[in-house]
JSON list of C-alpha atoms in Angstrom, two decimals:
[
{"chain": "A", "resi": 1, "resn": "MET", "atom": "CA", "xyz": [-59.25, -40.20, -112.56]},
{"chain": "A", "resi": 2, "resn": "GLY", "atom": "CA", "xyz": [-57.61, -42.08, -109.82]},
{"chain": "A", "resi": 3, "resn": "LEU", "atom": "CA", "xyz": [-54.20, -41.52, -111.45]},
{"chain": "A", "resi": 4, "resn": "PHE", "atom": "CA", "xyz": [-54.95, -37.90, -112.04]},
{"chain": "A", "resi": 5, "resn": "GLY", "atom": "CA", "xyz": [-56.07, -37.44, -108.38]},
{"chain": "A", "resi": 6, "resn": "SER", "atom": "CA", "xyz": [-52.91, -39.04, -107.09]},
{"chain": "A", "resi": 7, "resn": "GLU", "atom": "CA", "xyz": [-50.78, -36.80, -109.34]},
{"chain": "A", "resi": 8, "resn": "MET", "atom": "CA", "xyz": [-52.53, -33.67, -108.14]},
{"chain": "A", "resi": 9, "resn": "THR", "atom": "CA", "xyz": [-52.02, -34.75, -104.55]},
{"chain": "A", "resi": 10, "resn": "ARG", "atom": "CA", "xyz": [-48.34, -35.46, -105.11]},
{"chain": "A", "resi": 11, "resn": "LEU", "atom": "CA", "xyz": [-47.69, -32.10, -106.73]},
{"chain": "A", "resi": 12, "resn": "ALA", "atom": "CA", "xyz": [-49.68, -30.20, -104.08]},
{"chain": "A", "resi": 13, "resn": "SER", "atom": "CA", "xyz": [-47.63, -31.82, -101.35]},
{"chain": "A", "resi": 14, "resn": "ARG", "atom": "CA", "xyz": [-44.23, -30.99, -102.75]},
{"chain": "A", "resi": 15, "resn": "ARG", "atom": "CA", "xyz": [-42.35, -28.69, -100.45]},
{"chain": "A", "resi": 16, "resn": "LEU", "atom": "CA", "xyz": [-40.51, -27.00, -103.29]},
{"chain": "A", "resi": 17, "resn": "PHE", "atom": "CA", "xyz": [-43.73, -25.61, -104.70]},
{"chain": "A", "resi": 18, "resn": "ARG", "atom": "CA", "xyz": [-45.06, -24.61, -101.30]},
{"chain": "A", "resi": 19, "resn": "TRP", "atom": "CA", "xyz": [-41.95, -22.58, -100.50]},
{"chain": "A", "resi": 20, "resn": "LEU", "atom": "CA", "xyz": [-41.96, -20.96, -103.89]},
{"chain": "A", "resi": 21, "resn": "LEU", "atom": "CA", "xyz": [-45.55, -20.07, -103.47]},
{"chain": "A", "resi": 22, "resn": "ILE", "atom": "CA", "xyz": [-44.90, -18.51, -100.03]},
{"chain": "A", "resi": 23, "resn": "LEU", "atom": "CA", "xyz": [-41.86, -16.75, -101.36]},
{"chain": "A", "resi": 24, "resn": "PHE", "atom": "CA", "xyz": [-43.91, -15.21, -104.26]},
{"chain": "A", "resi": 25, "resn": "ILE", "atom": "CA", "xyz": [-46.74, -14.07, -101.95]},
{"chain": "A", "resi": 26, "resn": "GLY", "atom": "CA", "xyz": [-44.20, -12.64, -99.61]},
{"chain": "A", "resi": 27, "resn": "PHE", "atom": "CA", "xyz": [-42.57, -10.51, -102.28]},
{"chain": "A", "resi": 28, "resn": "LEU", "atom": "CA", "xyz": [-46.03, -9.38, -103.55]},
{"chain": "A", "resi": 29, "resn": "VAL", "atom": "CA", "xyz": [-47.09, -8.26, -100.06]},
{"chain": "A", "resi": 30, "resn": "LEU", "atom": "CA", "xyz": [-43.79, -6.56, -99.53]},
{"chain": "A", "resi": 31, "resn": "GLY", "atom": "CA", "xyz": [-44.17, -4.65, -102.84]},
{"chain": "A", "resi": 32, "resn": "ALA", "atom": "CA", "xyz": [-47.57, -3.49, -101.85]},
{"chain": "A", "resi": 33, "resn": "VAL", "atom": "CA", "xyz": [-46.24, -2.14, -98.57]},
{"chain": "A", "resi": 34, "resn": "ILE", "atom": "CA", "xyz": [-43.39, -0.31, -100.30]},
{"chain": "A", "resi": 35, "resn": "VAL", "atom": "CA", "xyz": [-45.87, 1.20, -102.74]},
{"chain": "A", "resi": 36, "resn": "PHE", "atom": "CA", "xyz": [-48.26, 2.22, -99.87]},
{"chain": "A", "resi": 37, "resn": "VAL", "atom": "CA", "xyz": [-45.50, 3.84, -97.92]},
{"chain": "A", "resi": 38, "resn": "ASN", "atom": "CA", "xyz": [-43.83, 5.73, -100.84]},
{"chain": "A", "resi": 39, "resn": "ASP", "atom": "CA", "xyz": [-46.80, 6.48, -103.12]},
{"chain": "A", "resi": 40, "resn": "ASN", "atom": "CA", "xyz": [-47.53, 10.20, -103.81]},
{"chain": "A", "resi": 41, "resn": "GLY", "atom": "CA", "xyz": [-50.73, 9.51, -105.58]},
{"chain": "A", "resi": 42, "resn": "THR", "atom": "CA", "xyz": [-49.28, 8.56, -108.95]},
{"chain": "A", "resi": 43, "resn": "PHE", "atom": "CA", "xyz": [-49.71, 4.79, -108.56]},
{"chain": "A", "resi": 44, "resn": "SER", "atom": "CA", "xyz": [-52.81, 3.88, -110.38]},
{"chain": "A", "resi": 45, "resn": "ARG", "atom": "CA", "xyz": [-54.86, 0.92, -111.52]},
{"chain": "A", "resi": 46, "resn": "GLU", "atom": "CA", "xyz": [-53.15, 1.17, -114.91]},
{"chain": "A", "resi": 47, "resn": "ASN", "atom": "CA", "xyz": [-49.81, 0.58, -113.09]},
{"chain": "A", "resi": 48, "resn": "VAL", "atom": "CA", "xyz": [-51.28, -2.54, -111.40]},
{"chain": "A", "resi": 49, "resn": "ALA", "atom": "CA", "xyz": [-52.16, -3.92, -114.87]},
{"chain": "A", "resi": 50, "resn": "ASP", "atom": "CA", "xyz": [-48.68, -2.89, -116.21]},
{"chain": "A", "resi": 51, "resn": "GLY", "atom": "CA", "xyz": [-47.21, -4.73, -113.15]},
{"chain": "A", "resi": 52, "resn": "LEU", "atom": "CA", "xyz": [-48.49, -8.06, -114.54]},
{"chain": "A", "resi": 53, "resn": "ILE", "atom": "CA", "xyz": [-46.01, -7.60, -117.34]},
{"chain": "A", "resi": 54, "resn": "GLY", "atom": "CA", "xyz": [-43.09, -7.55, -114.85]},
{"chain": "A", "resi": 55, "resn": "LEU", "atom": "CA", "xyz": [-44.76, -10.42, -112.99]},
{"chain": "A", "resi": 56, "resn": "SER", "atom": "CA", "xyz": [-45.16, -12.55, -116.09]},
{"chain": "A", "resi": 57, "resn": "PHE", "atom": "CA", "xyz": [-41.48, -13.44, -116.38]},
{"chain": "A", "resi": 58, "resn": "PRO", "atom": "CA", "xyz": [-41.12, -14.95, -112.91]},
{"chain": "A", "resi": 59, "resn": "LEU", "atom": "CA", "xyz": [-44.43, -16.70, -113.46]},
{"chain": "A", "resi": 60, "resn": "LEU", "atom": "CA", "xyz": [-43.18, -18.21, -116.69]},
{"chain": "A", "resi": 61, "resn": "MET", "atom": "CA", "xyz": [-40.06, -19.47, -114.92]},
{"chain": "A", "resi": 62, "resn": "PHE", "atom": "CA", "xyz": [-42.14, -20.82, -112.08]},
{"chain": "A", "resi": 63, "resn": "SER", "atom": "CA", "xyz": [-44.48, -22.59, -114.58]},
{"chain": "A", "resi": 64, "resn": "TRP", "atom": "CA", "xyz": [-41.52, -24.06, -116.46]},
{"chain": "A", "resi": 65, "resn": "LEU", "atom": "CA", "xyz": [-40.07, -25.40, -113.16]},
{"chain": "A", "resi": 66, "resn": "VAL", "atom": "CA", "xyz": [-43.47, -26.84, -112.09]},
{"chain": "A", "resi": 67, "resn": "GLY", "atom": "CA", "xyz": [-43.78, -28.78, -115.37]},
{"chain": "A", "resi": 68, "resn": "ALA", "atom": "CA", "xyz": [-40.21, -29.92, -115.43]},
{"chain": "A", "resi": 69, "resn": "SER", "atom": "CA", "xyz": [-40.01, -31.08, -111.88]},
{"chain": "A", "resi": 70, "resn": "ALA", "atom": "CA", "xyz": [-43.35, -32.80, -112.06]},
{"chain": "A", "resi": 71, "resn": "ILE", "atom": "CA", "xyz": [-41.69, -35.59, -114.02]},
{"chain": "A", "resi": 72, "resn": "GLY", "atom": "CA", "xyz": [-37.99, -34.79, -113.46]},
{"chain": "A", "resi": 73, "resn": "ALA", "atom": "CA", "xyz": [-38.23, -35.52, -109.74]},
{"chain": "A", "resi": 74, "resn": "GLU", "atom": "CA", "xyz": [-39.71, -38.90, -110.49]},
{"chain": "A", "resi": 75, "resn": "TRP", "atom": "CA", "xyz": [-36.92, -39.86, -112.75]},
{"chain": "A", "resi": 76, "resn": "GLY", "atom": "CA", "xyz": [-34.44, -38.92, -110.05]},
{"chain": "A", "resi": 77, "resn": "ASN", "atom": "CA", "xyz": [-36.32, -40.97, -107.46]},
{"chain": "A", "resi": 78, "resn": "ARG", "atom": "CA", "xyz": [-36.87, -43.87, -109.85]},
{"chain": "A", "resi": 79, "resn": "THR", "atom": "CA", "xyz": [-40.60, -43.89, -109.18]},
{"chain": "A", "resi": 80, "resn": "VAL", "atom": "CA", "xyz": [-41.63, -44.05, -112.85]},
{"chain": "A", "resi": 81, "resn": "SER", "atom": "CA", "xyz": [-40.84, -47.76, -113.12]},
{"chain": "A", "resi": 82, "resn": "ALA", "atom": "CA", "xyz": [-42.81, -48.43, -109.98]},
{"chain": "A", "resi": 83, "resn": "LEU", "atom": "CA", "xyz": [-45.81, -46.49, -111.39]},
{"chain": "A", "resi": 84, "resn": "LEU", "atom": "CA", "xyz": [-45.72, -48.36, -114.67]},
{"chain": "A", "resi": 85, "resn": "THR", "atom": "CA", "xyz": [-45.90, -51.62, -112.74]},
{"chain": "A", "resi": 86, "resn": "TRP", "atom": "CA", "xyz": [-49.27, -50.52, -111.44]},
{"chain": "A", "resi": 87, "resn": "GLU", "atom": "CA", "xyz": [-50.42, -48.82, -114.63]},
{"chain": "A", "resi": 88, "resn": "PRO", "atom": "CA", "xyz": [-48.50, -50.18, -117.61]},
{"chain": "A", "resi": 89, "resn": "ARG", "atom": "CA", "xyz": [-50.31, -47.99, -120.28]},
{"chain": "A", "resi": 90, "resn": "ARG", "atom": "CA", "xyz": [-47.57, -45.52, -120.85]},
{"chain": "A", "resi": 91, "resn": "THR", "atom": "CA", "xyz": [-49.55, -43.13, -123.02]},
{"chain": "A", "resi": 92, "resn": "ARG", "atom": "CA", "xyz": [-52.25, -42.78, -120.31]},
{"chain": "A", "resi": 93, "resn": "VAL", "atom": "CA", "xyz": [-49.59, -42.29, -117.63]},
{"chain": "A", "resi": 94, "resn": "LEU", "atom": "CA", "xyz": [-47.71, -39.53, -119.42]},
{"chain": "A", "resi": 95, "resn": "VAL", "atom": "CA", "xyz": [-50.85, -37.70, -120.68]},
{"chain": "A", "resi": 96, "resn": "THR", "atom": "CA", "xyz": [-52.31, -37.76, -117.12]},
{"chain": "A", "resi": 97, "resn": "LYS", "atom": "CA", "xyz": [-49.07, -36.50, -115.61]},
{"chain": "A", "resi": 98, "resn": "ALA", "atom": "CA", "xyz": [-48.85, -33.73, -118.18]},
{"chain": "A", "resi": 99, "resn": "VAL", "atom": "CA", "xyz": [-52.48, -32.66, -117.58]},
{"chain": "A", "resi": 100, "resn": "ALA", "atom": "CA", "xyz": [-51.91, -32.71, -113.82]},
{"chain": "A", "resi": 101, "resn": "ALA", "atom": "CA", "xyz": [-48.79, -30.55, -114.23]},
{"chain": "A", "resi": 102, "resn": "ALA", "atom": "CA", "xyz": [-50.76, -28.10, -116.50]},
{"chain": "A", "resi": 103, "resn": "VAL", "atom": "CA", "xyz": [-53.74, -27.89, -114.10]},
{"chain": "A", "resi": 104, "resn": "SER", "atom": "CA", "xyz": [-51.43, -27.39, -111.06]},
{"chain": "A", "resi": 105, "resn": "THR", "atom": "CA", "xyz": [-49.61, -24.67, -112.86]},
{"chain": "A", "resi": 106, "resn": "ALA", "atom": "CA", "xyz": [-52.87, -23.00, -113.80]},
{"chain": "A", "resi": 107, "resn": "LEU", "atom": "CA", "xyz": [-54.12, -23.03, -110.22]},
{"chain": "A", "resi": 108, "resn": "TRP", "atom": "CA", "xyz": [-50.84, -21.67, -108.79]},
{"chain": "A", "resi": 109, "resn": "VAL", "atom": "CA", "xyz": [-50.63, -18.91, -111.36]},
{"chain": "A", "resi": 110, "resn": "ILE", "atom": "CA", "xyz": [-54.31, -17.92, -110.79]},
{"chain": "A", "resi": 111, "resn": "ALA", "atom": "CA", "xyz": [-53.61, -17.85, -106.97]},
{"chain": "A", "resi": 112, "resn": "LEU", "atom": "CA", "xyz": [-50.65, -15.56, -107.51]},
{"chain": "A", "resi": 113, "resn": "GLN", "atom": "CA", "xyz": [-52.56, -13.27, -109.86]},
{"chain": "A", "resi": 114, "resn": "ILE", "atom": "CA", "xyz": [-55.36, -12.99, -107.29]},
{"chain": "A", "resi": 115, "resn": "VAL", "atom": "CA", "xyz": [-52.86, -12.08, -104.56]},
{"chain": "A", "resi": 116, "resn": "TRP", "atom": "CA", "xyz": [-51.21, -9.53, -106.87]},
{"chain": "A", "resi": 117, "resn": "THR", "atom": "CA", "xyz": [-54.61, -7.91, -107.57]},
{"chain": "A", "resi": 118, "resn": "ALA", "atom": "CA", "xyz": [-55.72, -8.17, -103.90]},
{"chain": "A", "resi": 119, "resn": "VAL", "atom": "CA", "xyz": [-52.61, -6.43, -102.44]},
{"chain": "A", "resi": 120, "resn": "MET", "atom": "CA", "xyz": [-52.09, -3.87, -105.23]},
{"chain": "A", "resi": 121, "resn": "MET", "atom": "CA", "xyz": [-55.58, -2.61, -106.07]},
{"chain": "A", "resi": 122, "resn": "PRO", "atom": "CA", "xyz": [-56.38, -1.28, -102.54]},
{"chain": "A", "resi": 123, "resn": "VAL", "atom": "CA", "xyz": [-53.16, 0.94, -102.70]},
{"chain": "A", "resi": 124, "resn": "ALA", "atom": "CA", "xyz": [-53.82, 2.20, -106.23]},
{"chain": "A", "resi": 125, "resn": "SER", "atom": "CA", "xyz": [-55.41, 5.50, -106.92]},
{"chain": "A", "resi": 126, "resn": "ASP", "atom": "CA", "xyz": [-58.12, 6.04, -109.54]},
{"chain": "A", "resi": 127, "resn": "GLY", "atom": "CA", "xyz": [-55.85, 8.60, -111.30]},
{"chain": "A", "resi": 128, "resn": "VAL", "atom": "CA", "xyz": [-53.65, 7.90, -114.28]},
{"chain": "A", "resi": 129, "resn": "GLY", "atom": "CA", "xyz": [-50.00, 7.28, -113.49]},
{"chain": "A", "resi": 130, "resn": "PHE", "atom": "CA", "xyz": [-47.09, 6.19, -115.69]},
{"chain": "A", "resi": 131, "resn": "THR", "atom": "CA", "xyz": [-48.45, 3.33, -117.87]},
{"chain": "A", "resi": 132, "resn": "VAL", "atom": "CA", "xyz": [-47.21, 1.44, -120.96]},
{"chain": "A", "resi": 133, "resn": "GLY", "atom": "CA", "xyz": [-50.61, -0.01, -121.89]},
{"chain": "A", "resi": 134, "resn": "PRO", "atom": "CA", "xyz": [-54.09, 1.09, -122.57]},
{"chain": "A", "resi": 135, "resn": "PRO", "atom": "CA", "xyz": [-56.36, 2.78, -120.00]},
{"chain": "A", "resi": 136, "resn": "PHE", "atom": "CA", "xyz": [-57.53, 0.49, -117.29]},
{"chain": "A", "resi": 137, "resn": "SER", "atom": "CA", "xyz": [-60.72, -1.59, -117.52]},
{"chain": "A", "resi": 138, "resn": "TRP", "atom": "CA", "xyz": [-61.58, -4.71, -115.57]},
{"chain": "A", "resi": 139, "resn": "GLY", "atom": "CA", "xyz": [-62.53, -6.57, -118.72]},
{"chain": "A", "resi": 140, "resn": "ASP", "atom": "CA", "xyz": [-59.13, -5.85, -120.35]},
{"chain": "A", "resi": 141, "resn": "TYR", "atom": "CA", "xyz": [-57.33, -6.67, -117.06]},
{"chain": "A", "resi": 142, "resn": "LEU", "atom": "CA", "xyz": [-58.95, -10.06, -116.78]},
{"chain": "A", "resi": 143, "resn": "ALA", "atom": "CA", "xyz": [-58.32, -10.83, -120.45]},
{"chain": "A", "resi": 144, "resn": "PHE", "atom": "CA", "xyz": [-54.71, -9.84, -119.97]},
{"chain": "A", "resi": 145, "resn": "ALA", "atom": "CA", "xyz": [-54.39, -12.07, -116.91]},
{"chain": "A", "resi": 146, "resn": "ALA", "atom": "CA", "xyz": [-56.01, -14.94, -118.87]},
{"chain": "A", "resi": 147, "resn": "ARG", "atom": "CA", "xyz": [-53.44, -14.62, -121.66]},
{"chain": "A", "resi": 148, "resn": "ILE", "atom": "CA", "xyz": [-50.54, -14.75, -119.19]},
{"chain": "A", "resi": 149, "resn": "LEU", "atom": "CA", "xyz": [-52.19, -17.81, -117.59]},
{"chain": "A", "resi": 150, "resn": "GLY", "atom": "CA", "xyz": [-52.32, -19.52, -120.98]},
{"chain": "A", "resi": 151, "resn": "VAL", "atom": "CA", "xyz": [-48.66, -18.80, -121.75]},
{"chain": "A", "resi": 152, "resn": "CYS", "atom": "CA", "xyz": [-47.75, -20.17, -118.29]},
{"chain": "A", "resi": 153, "resn": "VAL", "atom": "CA", "xyz": [-49.60, -23.41, -119.01]},
{"chain": "A", "resi": 154, "resn": "VAL", "atom": "CA", "xyz": [-47.76, -23.68, -122.37]},
{"chain": "A", "resi": 155, "resn": "ALA", "atom": "CA", "xyz": [-44.42, -23.16, -120.49]},
{"chain": "A", "resi": 156, "resn": "SER", "atom": "CA", "xyz": [-45.38, -25.88, -117.99]},
{"chain": "A", "resi": 157, "resn": "VAL", "atom": "CA", "xyz": [-46.03, -28.36, -120.82]},
{"chain": "A", "resi": 158, "resn": "LEU", "atom": "CA", "xyz": [-42.78, -27.46, -122.58]},
{"chain": "A", "resi": 159, "resn": "GLY", "atom": "CA", "xyz": [-40.79, -27.98, -119.35]},
{"chain": "A", "resi": 160, "resn": "PHE", "atom": "CA", "xyz": [-42.60, -31.29, -118.69]},
{"chain": "A", "resi": 161, "resn": "SER", "atom": "CA", "xyz": [-41.84, -32.51, -122.21]},
{"chain": "A", "resi": 162, "resn": "LEU", "atom": "CA", "xyz": [-38.13, -31.59, -122.08]},
{"chain": "A", "resi": 163, "resn": "ALA", "atom": "CA", "xyz": [-37.78, -33.17, -118.61]},
{"chain": "A", "resi": 164, "resn": "THR", "atom": "CA", "xyz": [-39.36, -36.38, -119.95]},
{"chain": "A", "resi": 165, "resn": "ILE", "atom": "CA", "xyz": [-36.93, -36.51, -122.88]},
{"chain": "A", "resi": 166, "resn": "GLY", "atom": "CA", "xyz": [-33.90, -35.66, -120.82]},
{"chain": "A", "resi": 167, "resn": "LYS", "atom": "CA", "xyz": [-35.03, -37.72, -117.70]},
{"chain": "A", "resi": 168, "resn": "ASN", "atom": "CA", "xyz": [-34.31, -34.98, -115.17]},
{"chain": "A", "resi": 169, "resn": "THR", "atom": "CA", "xyz": [-35.39, -31.47, -114.27]},
{"chain": "A", "resi": 170, "resn": "GLY", "atom": "CA", "xyz": [-31.94, -29.98, -115.03]},
{"chain": "A", "resi": 171, "resn": "ALA", "atom": "CA", "xyz": [-32.21, -31.10, -118.70]},
{"chain": "A", "resi": 172, "resn": "ALA", "atom": "CA", "xyz": [-35.40, -29.11, -119.04]},
{"chain": "A", "resi": 173, "resn": "LEU", "atom": "CA", "xyz": [-34.00, -25.97, -117.34]},
{"chain": "A", "resi": 174, "resn": "GLY", "atom": "CA", "xyz": [-30.67, -26.06, -119.13]},
{"chain": "A", "resi": 175, "resn": "GLY", "atom": "CA", "xyz": [-32.24, -26.97, -122.52]},
{"chain": "A", "resi": 176, "resn": "GLY", "atom": "CA", "xyz": [-34.74, -24.12, -122.12]},
{"chain": "A", "resi": 177, "resn": "MET", "atom": "CA", "xyz": [-32.10, -21.59, -121.28]},
{"chain": "A", "resi": 178, "resn": "ALA", "atom": "CA", "xyz": [-29.73, -22.81, -124.01]},
{"chain": "A", "resi": 179, "resn": "TYR", "atom": "CA", "xyz": [-32.50, -22.41, -126.54]},
{"chain": "A", "resi": 180, "resn": "LEU", "atom": "CA", "xyz": [-33.52, -18.94, -125.50]},
{"chain": "A", "resi": 181, "resn": "LEU", "atom": "CA", "xyz": [-30.07, -17.53, -125.06]},
{"chain": "A", "resi": 182, "resn": "ILE", "atom": "CA", "xyz": [-28.12, -19.22, -127.87]},
{"chain": "A", "resi": 183, "resn": "VAL", "atom": "CA", "xyz": [-30.48, -20.63, -130.47]},
{"chain": "A", "resi": 184, "resn": "GLU", "atom": "CA", "xyz": [-32.84, -17.73, -130.67]},
{"chain": "A", "resi": 185, "resn": "SER", "atom": "CA", "xyz": [-29.95, -15.19, -130.62]},
{"chain": "A", "resi": 186, "resn": "LEU", "atom": "CA", "xyz": [-28.32, -16.93, -133.59]},
{"chain": "A", "resi": 187, "resn": "VAL", "atom": "CA", "xyz": [-31.64, -17.13, -135.48]},
{"chain": "A", "resi": 188, "resn": "ARG", "atom": "CA", "xyz": [-32.30, -13.36, -134.97]},
{"chain": "A", "resi": 189, "resn": "ALA", "atom": "CA", "xyz": [-28.73, -12.56, -136.09]},
{"chain": "A", "resi": 190, "resn": "TYR", "atom": "CA", "xyz": [-28.59, -14.80, -139.13]},
{"chain": "A", "resi": 191, "resn": "LEU", "atom": "CA", "xyz": [-32.15, -15.60, -140.05]},
{"chain": "A", "resi": 192, "resn": "PRO", "atom": "CA", "xyz": [-34.19, -12.52, -139.17]},
{"chain": "A", "resi": 193, "resn": "GLU", "atom": "CA", "xyz": [-37.03, -13.63, -141.34]},
{"chain": "A", "resi": 194, "resn": "TRP", "atom": "CA", "xyz": [-37.73, -16.55, -138.93]},
{"chain": "A", "resi": 195, "resn": "ASN", "atom": "CA", "xyz": [-38.18, -14.22, -136.01]},
{"chain": "A", "resi": 196, "resn": "ASP", "atom": "CA", "xyz": [-41.95, -14.45, -136.11]},
{"chain": "A", "resi": 197, "resn": "TRP", "atom": "CA", "xyz": [-41.71, -18.20, -135.49]},
{"chain": "A", "resi": 198, "resn": "LEU", "atom": "CA", "xyz": [-39.45, -18.03, -132.38]},
{"chain": "A", "resi": 199, "resn": "LEU", "atom": "CA", "xyz": [-40.87, -19.10, -129.05]},
{"chain": "A", "resi": 200, "resn": "SER", "atom": "CA", "xyz": [-40.05, -15.90, -127.16]},
{"chain": "A", "resi": 201, "resn": "THR", "atom": "CA", "xyz": [-41.51, -13.74, -129.95]},
{"chain": "A", "resi": 202, "resn": "ASN", "atom": "CA", "xyz": [-44.87, -15.47, -129.72]},
{"chain": "A", "resi": 203, "resn": "ILE", "atom": "CA", "xyz": [-44.84, -15.55, -125.88]},
{"chain": "A", "resi": 204, "resn": "VAL", "atom": "CA", "xyz": [-44.34, -11.78, -125.78]},
{"chain": "A", "resi": 205, "resn": "ARG", "atom": "CA", "xyz": [-47.09, -11.32, -128.35]},
{"chain": "A", "resi": 206, "resn": "VAL", "atom": "CA", "xyz": [-49.61, -13.29, -126.39]},
{"chain": "A", "resi": 207, "resn": "ALA", "atom": "CA", "xyz": [-48.55, -11.89, -123.05]},
{"chain": "A", "resi": 208, "resn": "GLU", "atom": "CA", "xyz": [-48.49, -8.26, -124.29]},
{"chain": "A", "resi": 209, "resn": "ARG", "atom": "CA", "xyz": [-50.95, -5.79, -122.74]},
{"chain": "A", "resi": 210, "resn": "GLY", "atom": "CA", "xyz": [-53.19, -4.39, -125.49]},
{"chain": "A", "resi": 211, "resn": "ALA", "atom": "CA", "xyz": [-54.33, -7.24, -127.64]},
{"chain": "A", "resi": 212, "resn": "ASP", "atom": "CA", "xyz": [-54.73, -5.20, -130.75]},
{"chain": "A", "resi": 213, "resn": "ALA", "atom": "CA", "xyz": [-51.30, -3.61, -130.82]},
{"chain": "A", "resi": 214, "resn": "ALA", "atom": "CA", "xyz": [-49.05, -4.67, -133.67]},
{"chain": "A", "resi": 215, "resn": "PHE", "atom": "CA", "xyz": [-45.95, -6.76, -132.74]},
{"chain": "A", "resi": 216, "resn": "ASP", "atom": "CA", "xyz": [-43.52, -7.95, -135.43]},
{"chain": "A", "resi": 217, "resn": "GLY", "atom": "CA", "xyz": [-46.47, -8.53, -137.76]},
{"chain": "A", "resi": 218, "resn": "VAL", "atom": "CA", "xyz": [-47.76, -11.38, -135.53]},
{"chain": "A", "resi": 219, "resn": "THR", "atom": "CA", "xyz": [-51.38, -11.30, -134.32]},
{"chain": "A", "resi": 220, "resn": "THR", "atom": "CA", "xyz": [-52.31, -12.48, -130.88]},
{"chain": "A", "resi": 221, "resn": "GLU", "atom": "CA", "xyz": [-54.35, -15.40, -132.29]},
{"chain": "A", "resi": 222, "resn": "GLU", "atom": "CA", "xyz": [-51.54, -16.51, -134.61]},
{"chain": "A", "resi": 223, "resn": "ALA", "atom": "CA", "xyz": [-49.04, -16.39, -131.75]},
{"chain": "A", "resi": 224, "resn": "ALA", "atom": "CA", "xyz": [-51.36, -18.29, -129.45]},
{"chain": "A", "resi": 225, "resn": "LEU", "atom": "CA", "xyz": [-51.96, -21.06, -132.05]},
{"chain": "A", "resi": 226, "resn": "ARG", "atom": "CA", "xyz": [-48.14, -21.31, -132.59]},
{"chain": "A", "resi": 227, "resn": "LEU", "atom": "CA", "xyz": [-47.48, -21.71, -128.91]},
{"chain": "A", "resi": 228, "resn": "VAL", "atom": "CA", "xyz": [-50.08, -24.40, -128.61]},
{"chain": "A", "resi": 229, "resn": "ALA", "atom": "CA", "xyz": [-48.59, -26.22, -131.68]},
{"chain": "A", "resi": 230, "resn": "TYR", "atom": "CA", "xyz": [-45.09, -26.08, -130.18]},
{"chain": "A", "resi": 231, "resn": "ALA", "atom": "CA", "xyz": [-46.38, -27.42, -126.85]},
{"chain": "A", "resi": 232, "resn": "VAL", "atom": "CA", "xyz": [-48.28, -30.26, -128.42]},
{"chain": "A", "resi": 233, "resn": "GLY", "atom": "CA", "xyz": [-45.55, -31.07, -130.86]},
{"chain": "A", "resi": 234, "resn": "LEU", "atom": "CA", "xyz": [-42.78, -31.30, -128.25]},
{"chain": "A", "resi": 235, "resn": "PHE", "atom": "CA", "xyz": [-45.19, -33.35, -125.99]},
{"chain": "A", "resi": 236, "resn": "LEU", "atom": "CA", "xyz": [-45.77, -35.78, -128.79]},
{"chain": "A", "resi": 237, "resn": "VAL", "atom": "CA", "xyz": [-42.03, -36.08, -129.22]},
{"chain": "A", "resi": 238, "resn": "ALA", "atom": "CA", "xyz": [-41.71, -36.73, -125.48]},
{"chain": "A", "resi": 239, "resn": "LEU", "atom": "CA", "xyz": [-44.45, -39.31, -125.56]},
{"chain": "A", "resi": 240, "resn": "GLY", "atom": "CA", "xyz": [-42.78, -41.24, -128.40]},
{"chain": "A", "resi": 241, "resn": "VAL", "atom": "CA", "xyz": [-39.47, -41.29, -126.41]},
{"chain": "A", "resi": 242, "resn": "PHE", "atom": "CA", "xyz": [-41.36, -42.31, -123.26]},
{"chain": "A", "resi": 243, "resn": "ARG", "atom": "CA", "xyz": [-43.15, -45.17, -125.02]},
{"chain": "A", "resi": 244, "resn": "ARG", "atom": "CA", "xyz": [-39.98, -46.70, -126.39]},
{"chain": "A", "resi": 245, "resn": "ARG", "atom": "CA", "xyz": [-37.60, -46.08, -123.49]},
{"chain": "A", "resi": 246, "resn": "GLU", "atom": "CA", "xyz": [-36.18, -48.90, -121.46]},
{"chain": "A", "resi": 247, "resn": "MET", "atom": "CA", "xyz": [-37.31, -48.48, -117.92]},
{"chain": "A", "resi": 248, "resn": "ALA", "atom": "CA", "xyz": [-35.23, -51.24, -116.18]}
]
């Protein structure tokens, strides 16, 4: 718990995350002002829920960055070796760091979702505007936000694991982009029967508004289990690399 507390304090004190959080909140408030000034009564609560779909992609990128830089920055500053001098049990160290990164990601994503709801709901009408999802209900809205939160936590763990393997934040960001832009494109082009197993397919299915809608034959529960399996599997690979890596 002492190690976990120190990791949470370290992550909370990072200026990168503070400025990103301020930037996100600023854009959300600006969006609410624009909607309030230009709205003609068609912006509804359903549109607020649909807006979480657009917000989910930057939240995913933010989560991936939080996870990757949680360990990547330490490789760059060579503080991992110093930490292992104080706590030589590598499995405990890496698991604690990953949990701290995941919890920090969850707290930041929840805060941004609360800000989104707080600034958008007051300017939304009760009428029905243009919507791509089911009619609004608070239960569905909270469930939808929770699914996005879960996907963001998975993205954080994936980014953390790649940064552990590559020993820097850039490896996680570059590796993630290369996989999504190149590997998944090739798989969809030449092995379309594998599409249901791709990371982005399952992310979209879990983060989709309307849990009962069909999407490429993959249910929300199946997609969620696959994402958890991918995150745990990649973390175990990272843990194996970390345990055997020469730190000198």
